[in-house]
Amino acid sequence: MRLFTAGTAVLGGPAACYPVDFVQKIKQAKKQGQLLIGVDRGSLTCLQAGISPDLAVGDFDSMTKTELGQVEQAVSELRYSKPEKDLTDSELMLQAAMVDYQLDRLLILGGTGGRLDHFLVNLFMVNKPAFRPFAEKISLLDQQNLVKFYLPGRHLLVAKSGYKYLGITPLQGVQGLTIQGAKYELPSFTANYPLCFSSNEFVSGQTVNLSFKQGLVAAILSHD
Amino acid sequence: MRLFTAGTAVLGGPAACYPVDFVQKIKQAKKQGQLLIGVDRGSLTCLQAGISPDLAVGDFDSMTKTELGQVEQAVSELRYSKPEKDLTDSELMLQAAMVDYQLDRLLILGGTGGRLDHFLVNLFMVNKPAFRPFAEKISLLDQQNLVKFYLPGRHLLVAKSGYKYLGITPLQGVQGLTIQGAKYELPSFTANYPLCFSSNEFVSGQTVNLSFKQGLVAAILSHD
């Protein structure tokens, strides 16, 4: 039997970009019996909110000895990474969450804002063959955006209260990308590079059909 | 004779993500005789800083009538876009700057932060065949990041004071990506999807050699 089916990971992105109900979100995750993972400085962020992660991953090089001591005392499972590693801290987290813990779904907080190389690691990691199979189980959430990932096939996208805009973003070459039922429709689109169809919208009471034959596509729900 | 050789574009991203010396930057751009472009709400941001853009582009739908009136009065050249257009406001700006004004270089401010679909339009627009030839003339700057774009070939990357980290990010499939002279070297790497080699660093007093045979690569200089 698996210990956890769902998880929430807190990364070290700037607090200004966290969802406004961040503390409530991680409290609820714990209450629901989710696996709470702190990544690098994100472990400390959880502790400062009064909640201990179940697992902490990182090289922790941005933390003082005292801060690391706090994390080591509060968290039962720690995985130390090395700076010259092949996988980034986010990717090590993903490996732990999806391969070792075999989670059915994972919500990532603190993965946006600040350094763009950090964000792009988090956005593109599902492009890697090792993580691609888990793409549809993963989402990123911040103050203004909810990002979901889709593998080839037909998908039904449902509007979410508070999110006015829908951005459809192939994260690699895409074949036959079709958007139906949205404010702006897209007939079969093919390209060998990523781009972003931004500022689309759900039509009231209607779902959006997203389909494509090859590639990996992110759907970004956002508000101003 | 061209009227302008360099330009600065101000997009409508959140002010918190603007470079800290934003006002000084656009004042200096005007002083140097650069083309100053305001994109949508970015036009207003320039006016509020006491500087009139030479050109304003956008659908201006996020602005009140009074705000739009201010822009219309202060800016001599306005280009109105339509919401259901094929090109986004950023892309229309790029077309004006690179095709019509034939700028040699363009610095984009306000293109990051906030809505991720907006940011990804700005990051991926150089992937489009119409804009690809201009990639090396364009850069994005925000509070923590400087993004430059490279076409296939050999490139010499020079460290920039204040920027500790170097992230190398193919924005589409890449062939033979090699990083030499940095803290972490990368031998010839090939993939048919984007990813990000994050948290690399310049070695003191050394330049970095970046080369690849096919694709389009972004170099992100950043600091914490």
mmCIF file of C-alpha atoms in Angstrom, chain B residues 27-151:
data_model
loop_
_atom_site.group_PDB
_atom_site.id
_atom_site.type_symbol
_atom_site.label_atom_id
_atom_site.label_comp_id
_atom_site.label_asym_id
_atom_site.label_seq_id
_atom_site.Cartn_x
_atom_site.Cartn_y
_atom_site.Cartn_z
ATOM 1 C CA LYS B 27 15.168 58.450 -19.479
ATOM 2 C CA GLN B 28 18.584 57.385 -20.710
ATOM 3 C CA ALA B 29 17.067 55.633 -23.720
ATOM 4 C CA LYS B 30 15.352 58.867 -24.774
ATOM 5 C CA LYS B 31 18.513 60.878 -24.129
ATOM 6 C CA GLN B 32 20.484 58.509 -26.353
ATOM 7 C CA GLY B 33 17.977 59.034 -29.150
ATOM 8 C CA GLN B 34 16.524 55.530 -28.900
ATOM 9 C CA LEU B 35 13.038 54.662 -30.091
ATOM 10 C CA LEU B 36 10.900 54.338 -26.947
ATOM 11 C CA ILE B 37 7.900 52.069 -27.429
ATOM 12 C CA GLY B 38 5.042 51.673 -24.984
ATOM 13 C CA VAL B 39 3.074 48.455 -25.318
ATOM 14 C CA ASP B 40 -0.501 48.614 -24.027
ATOM 15 C CA ARG B 41 -0.384 49.624 -20.322
ATOM 16 C CA GLY B 42 3.376 50.106 -20.699
ATOM 17 C CA SER B 43 2.640 53.360 -22.543
ATOM 18 C CA LEU B 44 0.955 54.706 -19.447
ATOM 19 C CA THR B 45 3.826 53.516 -17.263
ATOM 20 C CA CYS B 46 6.205 55.631 -19.360
ATOM 21 C CA LEU B 47 3.928 58.687 -19.125
ATOM 22 C CA GLN B 48 3.636 58.238 -15.370
ATOM 23 C CA ALA B 49 7.433 58.285 -15.225
ATOM 24 C CA GLY B 50 7.294 61.616 -17.071
ATOM 25 C CA ILE B 51 8.491 60.293 -20.414
ATOM 26 C CA SER B 52 6.497 60.097 -23.656
ATOM 27 C CA PRO B 53 6.990 57.021 -25.820
ATOM 28 C CA ASP B 54 7.669 57.687 -29.511
ATOM 29 C CA LEU B 55 5.322 54.874 -30.435
ATOM 30 C CA ALA B 56 2.481 53.138 -28.591
ATOM 31 C CA VAL B 57 1.144 49.720 -29.614
ATOM 32 C CA GLY B 58 -1.765 47.751 -28.190
ATOM 33 C CA ASP B 59 -5.468 47.127 -27.930
ATOM 34 C CA PHE B 60 -5.385 49.255 -24.752
ATOM 35 C CA ASP B 61 -8.363 47.315 -23.425
ATOM 36 C CA SER B 62 -6.985 47.259 -19.892
ATOM 37 C CA MET B 63 -6.963 51.074 -19.790
ATOM 38 C CA THR B 64 -9.759 53.504 -18.954
ATOM 39 C CA LYS B 65 -10.929 56.059 -21.521
ATOM 40 C CA THR B 66 -9.140 58.811 -19.598
ATOM 41 C CA GLU B 67 -5.900 56.814 -19.534
ATOM 42 C CA LEU B 68 -6.126 56.090 -23.260
ATOM 43 C CA GLY B 69 -6.844 59.779 -23.858
ATOM 44 C CA GLN B 70 -3.613 60.660 -22.043
ATOM 45 C CA VAL B 71 -1.650 58.261 -24.236
ATOM 46 C CA GLU B 72 -3.314 59.506 -27.428
ATOM 47 C CA GLN B 73 -2.483 63.080 -26.549
ATOM 48 C CA ALA B 74 1.155 62.456 -25.604
ATOM 49 C CA VAL B 75 2.266 59.894 -28.176
ATOM 50 C CA SER B 76 2.651 60.878 -31.827
ATOM 51 C CA GLU B 77 2.448 57.402 -33.380
ATOM 52 C CA LEU B 78 -0.173 54.938 -32.201
ATOM 53 C CA ARG B 79 -0.876 51.486 -33.583
ATOM 54 C CA TYR B 80 -4.137 49.936 -32.451
ATOM 55 C CA SER B 81 -4.375 46.168 -32.391
ATOM 56 C CA LYS B 82 -7.511 44.057 -32.329
ATOM 57 C CA PRO B 83 -8.136 41.475 -29.588
ATOM 58 C CA GLU B 84 -8.846 38.723 -32.139
ATOM 59 C CA LYS B 85 -5.609 39.489 -33.995
ATOM 60 C CA ASP B 86 -3.104 36.866 -35.091
ATOM 61 C CA LEU B 87 -0.192 38.660 -33.459
ATOM 62 C CA THR B 88 -0.113 39.597 -29.775
ATOM 63 C CA ASP B 89 0.654 43.175 -28.737
ATOM 64 C CA SER B 90 4.282 42.196 -28.017
ATOM 65 C CA GLU B 91 4.590 40.663 -31.454
ATOM 66 C CA LEU B 92 3.079 43.728 -33.151
ATOM 67 C CA MET B 93 5.629 45.794 -31.248
ATOM 68 C CA LEU B 94 8.424 43.502 -32.459
ATOM 69 C CA GLN B 95 7.205 43.805 -36.021
ATOM 70 C CA ALA B 96 7.172 47.616 -35.780
ATOM 71 C CA ALA B 97 10.596 47.738 -34.103
ATOM 72 C CA MET B 98 12.472 45.204 -36.222
ATOM 73 C CA VAL B 99 10.708 45.222 -39.601
ATOM 74 C CA ASP B 100 9.466 48.824 -39.925
ATOM 75 C CA TYR B 101 12.046 50.704 -37.855
ATOM 76 C CA GLN B 102 14.800 48.165 -38.588
ATOM 77 C CA LEU B 103 16.391 48.568 -35.172
ATOM 78 C CA ASP B 104 19.821 47.025 -34.557
ATOM 79 C CA ARG B 105 18.956 46.282 -30.944
ATOM 80 C CA LEU B 106 15.897 46.261 -28.749
ATOM 81 C CA LEU B 107 15.676 46.048 -24.977
ATOM 82 C CA ILE B 108 12.346 44.830 -23.611
ATOM 83 C CA LEU B 109 11.255 45.874 -20.108
ATOM 84 C CA GLY B 110 8.088 44.727 -18.339
ATOM 85 C CA GLY B 111 7.937 41.479 -20.302
ATOM 86 C CA THR B 112 8.137 39.166 -17.270
ATOM 87 C CA GLY B 113 6.152 38.490 -14.113
ATOM 88 C CA GLY B 114 2.421 38.347 -13.592
ATOM 89 C CA ARG B 115 0.507 36.334 -16.144
ATOM 90 C CA LEU B 116 2.612 33.455 -17.427
ATOM 91 C CA ASP B 117 0.904 33.386 -20.839
ATOM 92 C CA HIS B 118 2.110 36.959 -21.371
ATOM 93 C CA PHE B 119 5.643 36.076 -20.346
ATOM 94 C CA LEU B 120 5.731 32.968 -22.530
ATOM 95 C CA VAL B 121 4.583 34.967 -25.559
ATOM 96 C CA ASN B 122 7.558 37.256 -24.942
ATOM 97 C CA LEU B 123 9.971 34.375 -24.413
ATOM 98 C CA PHE B 124 8.847 32.281 -27.367
ATOM 99 C CA MET B 125 8.165 34.981 -29.986
ATOM 100 C CA VAL B 126 11.690 34.656 -31.403
ATOM 101 C CA ASN B 127 10.813 31.005 -32.162
ATOM 102 C CA LYS B 128 8.407 32.194 -34.864
ATOM 103 C CA PRO B 129 10.030 32.135 -38.314
ATOM 104 C CA ALA B 130 9.043 35.800 -38.924
ATOM 105 C CA PHE B 131 10.952 36.992 -35.842
ATOM 106 C CA ARG B 132 13.755 34.431 -35.651
ATOM 107 C CA PRO B 133 16.184 36.488 -37.817
ATOM 108 C CA PHE B 134 16.021 39.287 -35.201
ATOM 109 C CA ALA B 135 16.634 37.041 -32.177
ATOM 110 C CA GLU B 136 20.204 38.187 -31.467
ATOM 111 C CA LYS B 137 19.160 41.854 -31.504
ATOM 112 C CA ILE B 138 16.606 41.423 -28.724
ATOM 113 C CA SER B 139 16.996 41.174 -24.960
ATOM 114 C CA LEU B 140 14.627 41.046 -22.007
ATOM 115 C CA LEU B 141 15.501 42.722 -18.727
ATOM 116 C CA ASP B 142 13.794 42.585 -15.348
ATOM 117 C CA GLN B 143 14.697 42.993 -11.698
ATOM 118 C CA GLN B 144 16.663 39.742 -11.511
ATOM 119 C CA ASN B 145 17.245 38.580 -15.061
ATOM 120 C CA LEU B 146 18.796 39.541 -18.373
ATOM 121 C CA VAL B 147 17.754 37.246 -21.239
ATOM 122 C CA LYS B 148 19.578 37.114 -24.562
ATOM 123 C CA PHE B 149 18.810 34.960 -27.577
ATOM 124 C CA TYR B 150 21.237 33.100 -29.844
ATOM 125 C CA LEU B 151 21.031 31.516 -33.276
#
